[in-house]
PDB file of C-alpha atoms in Angstrom:
ATOM      1  CA  GLU A   1       7.347 -14.681   4.286  1.00 76.00           C
ATOM      2  CA  LEU A   2       7.474 -10.658   4.305  1.00 73.00           C
ATOM      3  CA  ALA A   3       9.838 -10.404   7.429  1.00 72.00           C
ATOM      4  CA  ASP A   4      11.950 -12.977   5.794  1.00 72.00           C
ATOM      5  CA  LYS A   5      12.356 -11.069   2.246  1.00 74.00           C
ATOM      6  CA  ALA A   6      13.058  -7.662   4.203  1.00 70.00           C
ATOM      7  CA  ASP A   7      15.380  -9.322   6.546  1.00 74.00           C
ATOM      8  CA  VAL A   8      13.545  -8.110   9.544  1.00 78.00           C
ATOM      9  CA  HIS A   9      12.753  -9.997  12.538  1.00 74.00           C
ATOM     10  CA  ARG A  10       9.282 -11.055  12.495  1.00 77.00           C
ATOM     11  CA  ALA A  11       8.851  -9.643  16.030  1.00 81.00           C
ATOM     12  CA  THR A  12       9.895  -6.256  14.609  1.00 78.00           C
ATOM     13  CA  PHE A  13       7.323  -6.204  11.917  1.00 76.00           C
ATOM     14  CA  TYR A  14       4.734  -6.908  14.365  1.00 78.00           C
ATOM     15  CA  SER A  15       6.094  -4.086  16.484  1.00 82.00           C
ATOM     16  CA  HIS A  16       5.077  -1.459  13.786  1.00 80.00           C
ATOM     17  CA  TYR A  17       2.238  -3.196  11.814  1.00 76.00           C
ATOM     18  CA  LYS A  18      -0.802  -5.347  13.097  1.00 85.00           C
ATOM     19  CA  ASP A  19      -0.408  -7.057   9.714  1.00 84.00           C
ATOM     20  CA  ILE A  20       0.355  -6.999   6.068  1.00 79.00           C
ATOM     21  CA  TYR A  21      -2.683  -5.159   5.086  1.00 82.00           C
ATOM     22  CA  ASP A  22      -2.161  -2.730   8.133  1.00 82.00           C
ATOM     23  CA  LEU A  23       1.569  -2.243   6.114  1.00 82.00           C
ATOM     24  CA  TYR A  24      -0.001  -1.974   2.541  1.00 82.00           C
ATOM     25  CA  GLU A  25      -2.571   0.738   4.246  1.00 85.00           C
ATOM     26  CA  GLN A  26       0.062   2.830   5.812  1.00 86.00           C
ATOM     27  CA  LEU A  27       2.064   3.050   2.373  1.00 87.00           C
ATOM     28  CA  GLU A  28      -1.221   4.310   0.969  1.00 88.00           C
ATOM     29  CA  ASN A  29      -1.687   6.838   3.346  1.00 89.00           C
ATOM     30  CA  ALA A  30       1.976   8.028   3.081  1.00 92.00           C
ATOM     31  CA  VAL A  31       1.712   8.295  -0.495  1.00 91.00           C
ATOM     32  CA  VAL A  32      -1.513  10.310  -0.486  1.00 89.00           C
ATOM     33  CA  ASP A  33      -0.086  12.612   2.415  1.00 91.00           C
ATOM     34  CA  GLU A  34       3.157  12.999   0.831  1.00 92.00           C
ATOM     35  CA  LEU A  35       1.549  14.032  -2.447  1.00 89.00           C
ATOM     36  CA  SER A  36      -0.984  16.228  -1.041  1.00 86.00           C
ATOM     37  CA  ALA A  37       1.658  18.010   1.060  1.00 88.00           C
ATOM     38  CA  MET A  38       3.943  18.505  -1.815  1.00 89.00           C
ATOM     39  CA  ILE A  39       0.919  20.305  -3.890  1.00 86.00           C
ATOM     40  CA  SER A  40      -0.401  22.189  -0.969  1.00 82.00           C
ATOM     41  CA  LYS A  41       3.108  23.407  -0.070  1.00 85.00           C
ATOM     42  CA  ASN A  42       3.814  25.138  -3.354  1.00 82.00           C
ATOM     43  CA  PRO A  43       0.572  24.809  -5.375  1.00 80.00           C
ATOM     44  CA  PRO A  44       0.994  24.724  -8.990  1.00 82.00           C
ATOM     45  CA  SER A  45      -0.506  27.253 -11.116  1.00 79.00           C
ATOM     46  CA  THR A  46      -0.722  25.049 -14.031  1.00 79.00           C
ATOM     47  CA  TYR A  47      -1.440  21.478 -15.393  1.00 76.00           C
ATOM     48  CA  GLU A  48       2.169  21.347 -16.255  1.00 82.00           C
ATOM     49  CA  GLU A  49       3.467  22.053 -12.736  1.00 87.00           C
ATOM     50  CA  LEU A  50       0.863  19.786 -11.145  1.00 85.00           C
ATOM     51  CA  PHE A  51       1.752  16.812 -13.180  1.00 86.00           C
ATOM     52  CA  LYS A  52       5.685  17.378 -12.902  1.00 89.00           C
ATOM     53  CA  ILE A  53       5.073  17.220  -9.002  1.00 90.00           C
ATOM     54  CA  ILE A  54       3.175  13.749  -9.328  1.00 89.00           C
ATOM     55  CA  ILE A  55       5.395  12.146 -12.320  1.00 92.00           C
ATOM     56  CA  ASP A  56       8.382  13.275 -10.177  1.00 92.00           C
ATOM     57  CA  TYR A  57       7.332  11.691  -7.092  1.00 92.00           C
ATOM     58  CA  VAL A  58       5.971   8.389  -8.875  1.00 91.00           C
ATOM     59  CA  TYR A  59       9.220   8.124 -10.419  1.00 92.00           C
ATOM     60  CA  ASP A  60      11.427   9.077  -7.262  1.00 94.00           C
ATOM     61  CA  ASN A  61       8.950   5.989  -5.533  1.00 92.00           C
ATOM     62  CA  ALA A  62       9.029   3.811  -8.340  1.00 90.00           C
ATOM     63  CA  GLN A  63       8.897   0.630  -6.690  1.00 88.00           C
ATOM     64  CA  THR A  64       5.896   1.771  -4.390  1.00 88.00           C
ATOM     65  CA  CYS A  65       3.628   3.642  -6.600  1.00 86.00           C
ATOM     66  CA  ARG A  66       4.150   0.620  -9.041  1.00 84.00           C
ATOM     67  CA  MET A  67       2.365  -1.505  -6.510  1.00 82.00           C
ATOM     68  CA  LEU A  68       0.062   0.975  -5.269  1.00 83.00           C
ATOM     69  CA  PHE A  69      -0.975   1.993  -8.649  1.00 76.00           C
ATOM     70  CA  ASN A  70      -1.376  -1.378 -10.226  1.00 68.00           C
ATOM     71  CA  GLY A  71      -4.840  -2.073 -11.549  1.00 57.00           C
ATOM     72  CA  ASN A  72      -5.360  -5.153  -9.979  1.00 59.00           C
ATOM     73  CA  GLY A  73      -4.778  -3.974  -6.473  1.00 58.00           C
ATOM     74  CA  ASN A  74      -6.724  -1.893  -4.188  1.00 66.00           C
ATOM     75  CA  ARG A  75      -9.280   0.648  -5.781  1.00 78.00           C
ATOM     76  CA  ASP A  76      -9.514   2.697  -2.787  1.00 81.00           C
ATOM     77  CA  PHE A  77      -5.886   4.080  -3.013  1.00 83.00           C
ATOM     78  CA  TYR A  78      -6.406   5.139  -6.997  1.00 82.00           C
ATOM     79  CA  ASN A  79      -9.860   6.702  -5.820  1.00 86.00           C
ATOM     80  CA  ARG A  80      -8.224   8.430  -3.027  1.00 86.00           C
ATOM     81  CA  VAL A  81      -5.553  10.013  -5.116  1.00 87.00           C
ATOM     82  CA  SER A  82      -7.993  10.926  -7.770  1.00 89.00           C
ATOM     83  CA  GLY A  83     -10.339  12.595  -5.455  1.00 89.00           C
ATOM     84  CA  SER A  84      -7.622  14.412  -3.845  1.00 87.00           C
ATOM     85  CA  LEU A  85      -6.640  15.830  -7.181  1.00 87.00           C
ATOM     86  CA  GLU A  86     -10.178  16.575  -7.933  1.00 89.00           C
ATOM     87  CA  GLU A  87     -10.426  18.613  -5.196  1.00 88.00           C
ATOM     88  CA  ILE A  88      -7.584  20.671  -6.250  1.00 85.00           C
ATOM     89  CA  TYR A  89      -8.619  20.985  -9.714  1.00 83.00           C
ATOM     90  CA  ILE A  90     -11.997  22.563  -8.238  1.00 89.00           C
ATOM     91  CA  ALA A  91     -10.303  24.897  -5.966  1.00 86.00           C
ATOM     92  CA  ASP A  92      -7.915  26.411  -8.509  1.00 83.00           C
ATOM     93  CA  TRP A  93     -11.079  26.924 -10.688  1.00 84.00           C
ATOM     94  CA  LEU A  94     -13.084  28.306  -8.107  1.00 88.00           C
ATOM     95  CA  ARG A  95     -10.078  30.670  -7.405  1.00 85.00           C
ATOM     96  CA  GLU A  96      -9.473  31.561 -11.350  1.00 84.00           C
ATOM     97  CA  THR A  97     -13.451  32.445 -11.412  1.00 87.00           C
ATOM     98  CA  GLY A  98     -13.730  34.196  -8.363  1.00 90.00           C
ATOM     99  CA  GLN A  99     -17.076  32.020  -7.723  1.00 90.00           C
ATOM    100  CA  ASN A 100     -17.636  30.599  -4.364  1.00 91.00           C
ATOM    101  CA  GLU A 101     -19.493  26.923  -5.397  1.00 91.00           C
ATOM    102  CA  ALA A 102     -18.379  24.664  -8.010  1.00 89.00           C
ATOM    103  CA  ALA A 103     -20.741  23.911 -10.714  1.00 87.00           C
ATOM    104  CA  GLU A 104     -21.764  20.085 -11.153  1.00 91.00           C
ATOM    105  CA  GLU A 105     -20.579  19.838 -14.547  1.00 90.00           C
ATOM    106  CA  TRP A 106     -16.795  21.293 -13.007  1.00 88.00           C
ATOM    107  CA  ARG A 107     -16.856  17.706 -10.994  1.00 90.00           C
ATOM    108  CA  PHE A 108     -17.351  15.633 -14.481  1.00 91.00           C
ATOM    109  CA  PHE A 109     -14.801  17.537 -16.122  1.00 87.00           C
ATOM    110  CA  ALA A 110     -12.310  17.160 -13.193  1.00 88.00           C
ATOM    111  CA  LYS A 111     -13.127  13.491 -12.533  1.00 90.00           C
ATOM    112  CA  TYR A 112     -12.654  12.812 -16.432  1.00 88.00           C
ATOM    113  CA  HIS A 113      -9.625  14.947 -16.719  1.00 86.00           C
ATOM    114  CA  ILE A 114      -8.002  13.064 -13.545  1.00 89.00           C
ATOM    115  CA  GLN A 115      -8.800   9.819 -14.524  1.00 89.00           C
ATOM    116  CA  GLY A 116      -7.336  10.015 -17.796  1.00 89.00           C
ATOM    117  CA  CYS A 117      -3.862  11.631 -16.402  1.00 88.00           C
ATOM    118  CA  LEU A 118      -3.770   8.741 -13.835  1.00 87.00           C
ATOM    119  CA  ALA A 119      -4.319   6.231 -16.606  1.00 88.00           C
ATOM    120  CA  ILE A 120      -1.640   7.809 -18.591  1.00 90.00           C
ATOM    121  CA  VAL A 121       0.607   7.567 -15.316  1.00 88.00           C
ATOM    122  CA  ASN A 122      -0.164   3.958 -14.567  1.00 86.00           C
ATOM    123  CA  ARG A 123       0.403   2.902 -18.031  1.00 89.00           C
ATOM    124  CA  TRP A 124       3.848   4.385 -17.455  1.00 91.00           C
ATOM    125  CA  ALA A 125       4.475   2.668 -14.306  1.00 87.00           C
ATOM    126  CA  ASP A 126       3.414  -0.581 -15.878  1.00 86.00           C
ATOM    127  CA  ALA A 127       5.897  -0.135 -18.679  1.00 89.00           C
ATOM    128  CA  ASP A 128       8.466   0.314 -15.818  1.00 89.00           C
ATOM    129  CA  TYR A 129       9.050   3.824 -16.667  1.00 91.00           C
ATOM    130  CA  ALA A 130      10.256   3.594 -19.869  1.00 92.00           C
ATOM    131  CA  TYR A 131       9.254   6.752 -21.524  1.00 94.00           C
ATOM    132  CA  PRO A 132      10.918   9.635 -20.646  1.00 94.00           C
ATOM    133  CA  LYS A 133       9.333  11.817 -17.888  1.00 91.00           C
ATOM    134  CA  ASN A 134       9.308  15.099 -19.955  1.00 89.00           C
ATOM    135  CA  GLY A 135       7.827  13.175 -22.541  1.00 91.00           C
ATOM    136  CA  LEU A 136       5.019  11.959 -20.428  1.00 92.00           C
ATOM    137  CA  ILE A 137       4.593  15.456 -19.143  1.00 89.00           C
ATOM    138  CA  SER A 138       3.969  16.429 -22.806  1.00 89.00           C
ATOM    139  CA  ILE A 139       1.491  13.979 -23.254  1.00 88.00           C
ATOM    140  CA  ILE A 140      -0.595  15.028 -20.582  1.00 88.00           C
ATOM    141  CA  ILE A 141      -0.382  18.617 -21.605  1.00 85.00           C
ATOM    142  CA  ARG A 142      -1.661  17.820 -24.833  1.00 84.00           C
ATOM    143  CA  ALA A 143      -4.442  15.699 -23.077  1.00 80.00           C
ATOM    144  CA  SER A 144      -5.230  18.808 -21.404  1.00 77.00           C
ATOM    145  CA  THR A 145      -4.963  21.379 -23.819  1.00 75.00           C
ATOM    146  CA  ASN A 146      -8.946  20.973 -24.676  1.00 68.00           C
ATOM    147  CA  LEU A 147      -9.922  21.132 -20.994  1.00 65.00           C
ATOM    148  CA  ASP A 148      -9.653  24.631 -20.964  1.00 63.00           C
ATOM    149  CA  LYS A 149     -11.578  25.265 -23.979  1.00 68.00           C
ATOM    150  CA  ILE A 150     -14.502  23.304 -22.602  1.00 64.00           C
ATOM    151  CA  MET A 151     -14.600  25.110 -19.014  1.00 62.00           C
ATOM    152  CA  PRO A 152     -16.915  27.720 -18.602  1.00 58.00           C
TER     153      PRO A 152
END
């Protein structure tokens, strides 16, 4: 059915993927790898820069991201993206503070913040990206303002 919808011969599909689950996993891996590479290539110095990268990527890959970020889908993908962003936060906080090791409470703050921001992005995707990108970034920045105040 998928091969028919994509107008691809079934043999061509199976020459690239074991099954539909393999295709889905490869899509997940591509998104996580691309986002990580974009962020690593030019590390953002602010939350605004970080979420602009993420929001631009989600918007530019709207159909794929809507499918992957769907709350009814595989939570593993969502957790992988979240974990990757949490590590970026921790690394940034370590660099800013000059410390060698992250306090456990940092991990709680990072998880809380990332989950909230991803929920905003997910809501935006569910609403078919109708809200303007700059407005969405503004919402995330307003939600992030207090995070800087509570970090040690």
